[in-house]
Amino acid sequence: MDITGKVAVVTGAGQGLGRAYATALADAGAAVVVNDVNDETAGAVVDAITAAGGRAVAEVVPVGTTAAAERLVARAVDTFGRLDVMVTNAGVLRDRVLWNMSDDDFDTVIQVHLRGTFTCVREAARHFRAQGEGGRVILAGSPAGQRGNFGQTNYAAAKAGIVAMARTWAMELARADVTVNAVVPNAATAMTETIPFLAPYVELMEQGLPVPSVVRRAASFGTAEDVAGLIVYLASDASAGVTGQAIGIGGDRLSLWSHPTEIRSAFRDGGWTADVIAEAFESTVGEVQETYGIPAPKLPTLQPQEA
């Protein structure tokens, strides 16, 4: 897919998924502003892109503040003359169970993920509307935000909020021909290598060994590069009719997540008292309750020589 002429900002692009996104966008012809908090990793990505014949510059700043967002958009416009794509990928983890989570653990994750997404997209939206040529906004969701995950109050809340913002912004920016979508990725990164049942497969990939097909399908788990094609598609003109969606990708699986919706209802003349709800709940709307948490797929056990 050719997206030559487009200019993209990718936050958190120094490693992992962000690096894969920036590289894939550049390989498809886009000029890229590579954002990270580490100047060495950001510089390494820029060097790799330019060595391959692409165009990229680094902008080293932690996302979250309005000033940081303004710097990122200004760098794109000042260097490449325009902005067409904003990819908000930057993130951190501060995993703790609820009763052990500090205010700082919570605030740090919300600042980077949720507020960082808000400030970057707000600045990009202002530019897109003034530029008058449409645009693409690609947000980073997570299975934890869709389903909840043990020890991730802060992260799950931020990621759920990001997908909610995608639906809202899709409505608000539609008249400006700006699409807004959330990607729900699953890949071997520094974040996922801490998950016990995935760690052996991350190690396989680090050794350059193939991951079993059942893992790539049942767990929707593969490399960061497996995810990057979706970013290029959503950045392209081919995705002009796709907006307000949460799209999952990982390994060999591409999926569409549902929006929250009422699944069953009950009615009673005169309304519902607590006593009536207690009597009727399990035989009406609560007959089959929703599950929660990320279900662990059944995966093959690796033999010692495979690990």
Coordinates of C-alpha atoms in Angstrom, one line a residue:
M1 CA 0.0 0.0 0.0
D2 CA 1.4 3.4 -1.0
I3 CA 0.8 6.3 1.3
T4 CA 3.5 8.5 -0.2
G5 CA 3.0 12.2 0.6
K6 CA 1.4 11.6 4.0
V7 CA 3.0 12.8 7.2
A8 CA 2.5 10.9 10.4
V9 CA 3.3 11.3 14.1
V10 CA 3.8 8.1 16.1
T11 CA 4.1 8.5 19.9
G12 CA 6.1 6.0 21.9
A13 CA 7.9 4.9 18.7
G14 CA 11.3 4.1 20.1
Q15 CA 10.7 0.4 20.5
G16 CA 8.1 -2.4 20.4
L17 CA 4.8 -1.7 18.6
G18 CA 5.6 2.0 18.1
R19 CA 8.8 1.3 16.3
A20 CA 7.0 -1.3 14.1
Y21 CA 4.3 1.3 13.3
A22 CA 6.8 4.1 12.4
T23 CA 8.8 1.7 10.3
A24 CA 5.9 0.3 8.4
L25 CA 4.5 3.8 7.7
A26 CA 7.8 4.9 6.4
D27 CA 8.2 1.8 4.3
A28 CA 4.8 2.6 2.7
G29 CA 6.0 6.1 1.8
A30 CA 5.0 8.3 4.7
A31 CA 7.3 10.8 6.4
V32 CA 7.3 10.1 10.2
V33 CA 7.9 12.1 13.3
V34 CA 9.3 9.5 15.7
N35 CA 8.4 10.4 19.3
D36 CA 9.9 8.8 22.4
V37 CA 11.2 9.8 25.8
N38 CA 14.6 8.3 25.0
D39 CA 16.7 10.1 22.5
E40 CA 18.9 7.1 21.7
T41 CA 16.0 4.8 20.9
A42 CA 14.2 7.5 18.9
G43 CA 17.4 8.3 17.0
A44 CA 18.0 4.6 16.3
V45 CA 14.5 4.3 14.7
V46 CA 15.1 7.5 12.6
D47 CA 18.5 6.2 11.5
A48 CA 17.0 2.8 10.4
I49 CA 14.2 4.5 8.5
T50 CA 16.5 7.0 6.7
A51 CA 19.0 4.2 5.9
A52 CA 16.2 2.4 4.1
G53 CA 15.5 5.5 2.1
G54 CA 12.6 6.8 4.2
R55 CA 12.0 10.2 5.8
A56 CA 11.9 10.6 9.6
V57 CA 12.8 12.9 12.4
A58 CA 12.9 12.4 16.1
E59 CA 11.0 14.5 18.7
V60 CA 12.0 13.5 22.2
V61 CA 9.3 14.5 24.7
P62 CA 7.1 12.7 27.2
V63 CA 3.5 12.9 26.0
G64 CA 0.7 14.1 28.3
T65 CA 1.0 17.8 28.4
T66 CA -0.5 20.3 25.9
A67 CA 3.0 21.6 25.3
A68 CA 4.3 18.2 24.2
A69 CA 1.4 17.7 21.8
E70 CA 2.0 21.2 20.3
R71 CA 5.7 20.2 19.8
L72 CA 4.8 17.0 18.0
V73 CA 2.4 18.6 15.5
A74 CA 4.7 21.6 15.0
R75 CA 7.6 19.3 14.3
A76 CA 5.6 17.5 11.6
V77 CA 4.4 20.8 10.0
D78 CA 7.7 22.6 10.2
T79 CA 9.8 19.6 8.9
F80 CA 7.4 18.1 6.3
G81 CA 4.9 20.8 5.6
R82 CA 1.7 19.1 6.9
L83 CA 0.2 16.4 9.1
D84 CA -2.1 13.6 8.0
V85 CA -1.9 10.9 10.6
M86 CA -1.7 10.9 14.4
V87 CA -0.9 7.5 16.0
T88 CA -1.0 7.7 19.8
N89 CA 0.9 4.6 21.0
A90 CA 3.0 5.9 24.0
G91 CA 2.4 4.0 27.2
V92 CA 3.7 2.8 30.5
L93 CA 2.7 0.1 33.1
R94 CA 2.4 0.4 36.8
D95 CA 0.7 -2.8 37.6
R96 CA -0.6 -3.3 41.2
V97 CA -3.7 -4.9 42.7
L98 CA -6.2 -2.3 43.8
W99 CA -5.3 -2.2 47.5
N100 CA -1.6 -1.8 46.7
M101 CA -1.9 0.8 43.9
S102 CA -0.6 4.2 44.9
D103 CA -1.9 7.5 43.6
D104 CA 1.3 7.9 41.6
D105 CA 0.8 4.4 40.0
F106 CA -2.7 5.5 38.9
D107 CA -1.9 9.0 37.9
T108 CA 1.2 8.1 35.8
V109 CA -0.6 5.6 33.7
I110 CA -3.6 7.9 33.2
Q111 CA -1.3 10.9 32.3
V112 CA 0.6 9.0 29.6
H113 CA -2.2 6.9 28.1
L114 CA -5.4 8.8 28.5
R115 CA -4.3 12.4 28.8
G116 CA -1.5 11.9 26.3
T117 CA -4.0 10.6 23.8
F118 CA -6.4 13.4 24.5
T119 CA -3.8 16.2 24.2
C120 CA -2.1 14.8 21.1
V121 CA -5.4 14.2 19.2
R122 CA -6.8 17.5 20.3
E123 CA -3.8 19.3 18.7
A124 CA -4.0 17.1 15.6
A125 CA -7.7 17.7 15.2
R126 CA -7.2 21.5 15.4
H127 CA -4.6 21.2 12.6
F128 CA -6.7 18.8 10.5
R129 CA -9.7 21.2 10.6
A130 CA -7.5 24.1 9.7
Q131 CA -5.7 22.2 7.0
G132 CA -9.1 21.2 5.5
E133 CA -7.9 18.0 3.8
G134 CA -9.2 15.4 6.3
G135 CA -6.9 13.2 8.4
R136 CA -6.4 9.9 10.2
V137 CA -6.4 9.3 14.0
I138 CA -5.2 5.9 15.2
L139 CA -5.4 5.2 19.0
A140 CA -4.0 2.4 21.0
G141 CA -6.5 0.3 22.9
S142 CA -5.9 -3.0 24.7
P143 CA -7.6 -6.3 25.5
A144 CA -7.3 -5.2 29.1
G145 CA -9.5 -2.1 28.3
Q146 CA -12.1 -4.3 26.6
R147 CA -12.3 -7.0 29.2
G148 CA -10.5 -5.9 32.3
N149 CA -7.3 -7.5 33.7
F150 CA -6.1 -8.5 37.1
G151 CA -3.7 -5.9 38.6
Q152 CA -4.4 -3.3 35.9
T153 CA -6.9 -0.9 37.3
N154 CA -5.1 2.1 35.9
Y155 CA -4.2 0.6 32.5
A156 CA -7.6 -1.0 31.9
A157 CA -9.4 2.3 32.8
A158 CA -7.1 4.3 30.5
K159 CA -7.5 1.9 27.6
A160 CA -11.3 1.7 28.0
G161 CA -11.4 5.5 28.0
I162 CA -9.4 5.7 24.9
V163 CA -11.8 3.5 22.9
A164 CA -14.7 5.6 24.3
M165 CA -12.9 8.7 23.0
A166 CA -12.5 7.1 19.6
R167 CA -16.3 6.6 19.3
T168 CA -16.9 10.2 20.4
W169 CA -14.2 11.8 18.2
A170 CA -15.4 9.8 15.2
M171 CA -18.7 11.7 15.5
E172 CA -17.2 15.1 16.2
L173 CA -14.6 14.9 13.4
A174 CA -16.7 13.3 10.7
R175 CA -17.6 16.6 9.0
A176 CA -13.9 17.3 8.7
D177 CA -13.3 14.0 6.9
V178 CA -11.1 12.8 9.8
T179 CA -11.5 9.1 10.7
V180 CA -10.8 7.9 14.3
N181 CA -10.2 4.3 15.2
A182 CA -8.8 2.3 18.0
V183 CA -6.4 -0.6 17.5
V184 CA -6.5 -3.5 20.0
P185 CA -3.1 -5.1 19.4
N186 CA -1.6 -8.2 20.9
A187 CA 2.2 -8.8 20.2
A188 CA 5.5 -9.7 21.8
T189 CA 6.7 -6.6 23.5
A190 CA 8.3 -5.5 26.8
M191 CA 4.8 -5.3 28.2
T192 CA 3.6 -8.7 27.2
E193 CA 6.8 -10.6 28.1
T194 CA 5.8 -10.2 31.8
I195 CA 2.6 -12.3 31.2
P196 CA 3.5 -15.8 32.4
F197 CA 1.6 -17.9 29.8
L198 CA 3.0 -15.7 26.9
A199 CA 6.6 -15.4 28.2
P200 CA 7.8 -18.7 26.6
Y201 CA 6.5 -17.6 23.2
V202 CA 8.2 -14.2 23.5
E203 CA 11.4 -16.1 24.2
L204 CA 10.9 -18.1 21.0
M205 CA 10.5 -15.0 19.0
E206 CA 13.6 -13.5 20.6
Q207 CA 15.5 -16.5 19.4
G208 CA 14.2 -16.1 15.9
L209 CA 12.1 -19.3 16.1
P210 CA 8.6 -19.7 14.7
V211 CA 5.6 -19.5 17.0
P212 CA 3.1 -22.4 16.8
S213 CA 0.2 -21.6 14.5
V214 CA -2.3 -22.3 17.4
V215 CA -0.7 -19.5 19.4
R216 CA -0.9 -17.1 16.5
R217 CA -4.6 -17.9 16.2
A218 CA -6.0 -18.9 19.6
A219 CA -4.0 -16.3 21.5
S220 CA -3.9 -13.8 18.6
F221 CA -0.2 -13.5 19.4
G222 CA 2.8 -12.7 17.2
T223 CA 5.3 -10.0 16.5
A224 CA 4.9 -6.3 16.6
E225 CA 5.4 -6.3 12.8
D226 CA 2.2 -8.5 12.5
V227 CA 0.2 -5.6 13.9
A228 CA 1.8 -2.8 11.8
G229 CA -0.1 -3.5 8.6
L230 CA -3.4 -2.4 10.2
I231 CA -1.8 0.9 11.1
V232 CA -0.8 1.5 7.5
Y233 CA -4.2 0.5 6.3
L234 CA -5.9 2.9 8.7
A235 CA -3.5 5.7 7.7
S236 CA -4.4 5.2 4.0
D237 CA -7.1 6.5 1.7
A238 CA -8.4 2.9 1.5
S239 CA -9.8 3.2 5.0
A240 CA -11.8 6.3 4.4
G241 CA -15.1 4.6 5.2
V242 CA -13.9 3.1 8.5
T243 CA -14.3 5.2 11.6
G244 CA -15.4 4.8 15.3
Q245 CA -14.2 1.2 15.4
A246 CA -12.1 -0.9 17.8
I247 CA -10.1 -3.3 15.6
G248 CA -8.1 -6.2 17.1
I249 CA -5.0 -7.7 15.5
G250 CA -2.3 -10.0 16.5
G251 CA -0.6 -13.0 15.1
D252 CA -2.9 -14.5 12.4
R253 CA -6.1 -12.9 13.7
L254 CA -7.9 -9.7 12.6
S255 CA -11.1 -9.0 14.5
L256 CA -13.7 -6.3 15.2
W257 CA -14.6 -5.6 18.8
S258 CA -18.3 -4.9 19.6
H259 CA -19.4 -1.7 21.2
P260 CA -21.1 -1.9 24.6
T261 CA -24.8 -2.5 24.0
E262 CA -27.8 -3.7 26.0
I263 CA -28.1 -7.4 25.5
R264 CA -31.4 -8.0 27.2
S265 CA -34.2 -6.0 28.9
A266 CA -37.2 -6.6 31.1
F267 CA -40.2 -4.3 31.7
R268 CA -42.6 -3.9 34.6
D269 CA -45.5 -1.5 34.8
G270 CA -44.9 1.0 37.5
G271 CA -41.1 0.5 37.6
W272 CA -38.8 -1.6 39.7
T273 CA -38.3 -1.7 43.4
A274 CA -35.3 -3.3 45.0
D275 CA -37.4 -6.2 46.3
V276 CA -38.9 -6.9 42.8
I277 CA -35.4 -6.7 41.2
A278 CA -34.1 -9.2 43.8
E279 CA -37.0 -11.6 42.9
A280 CA -36.8 -11.2 39.2
F281 CA -33.2 -10.4 38.3
E282 CA -31.9 -14.0 37.8
S283 CA -34.9 -15.0 35.7
T284 CA -34.8 -11.9 33.5
V285 CA -31.9 -9.7 32.5
G286 CA -29.4 -11.5 34.8
E287 CA -30.2 -15.0 33.7
V288 CA -26.9 -15.2 31.9
Q289 CA -24.4 -12.7 33.2
E290 CA -21.4 -11.3 31.3
T291 CA -17.9 -12.7 31.7
Y292 CA -15.0 -10.5 32.6
G293 CA -11.2 -10.6 32.4
I294 CA -9.1 -11.7 29.5
P295 CA -9.7 -15.4 28.9
A296 CA -6.5 -17.5 28.7
P297 CA -6.5 -19.7 25.6
K298 CA -5.5 -23.3 25.7
L299 CA -2.0 -23.3 24.3
P300 CA 0.6 -26.1 23.8
T301 CA 3.1 -26.7 26.5
L302 CA 6.6 -26.0 25.2
Q303 CA 9.1 -28.8 25.6
P304 CA 12.5 -27.9 27.2
Q305 CA 14.4 -28.1 23.9
E306 CA 11.9 -25.6 22.3
A307 CA 12.3 -22.9 25.0

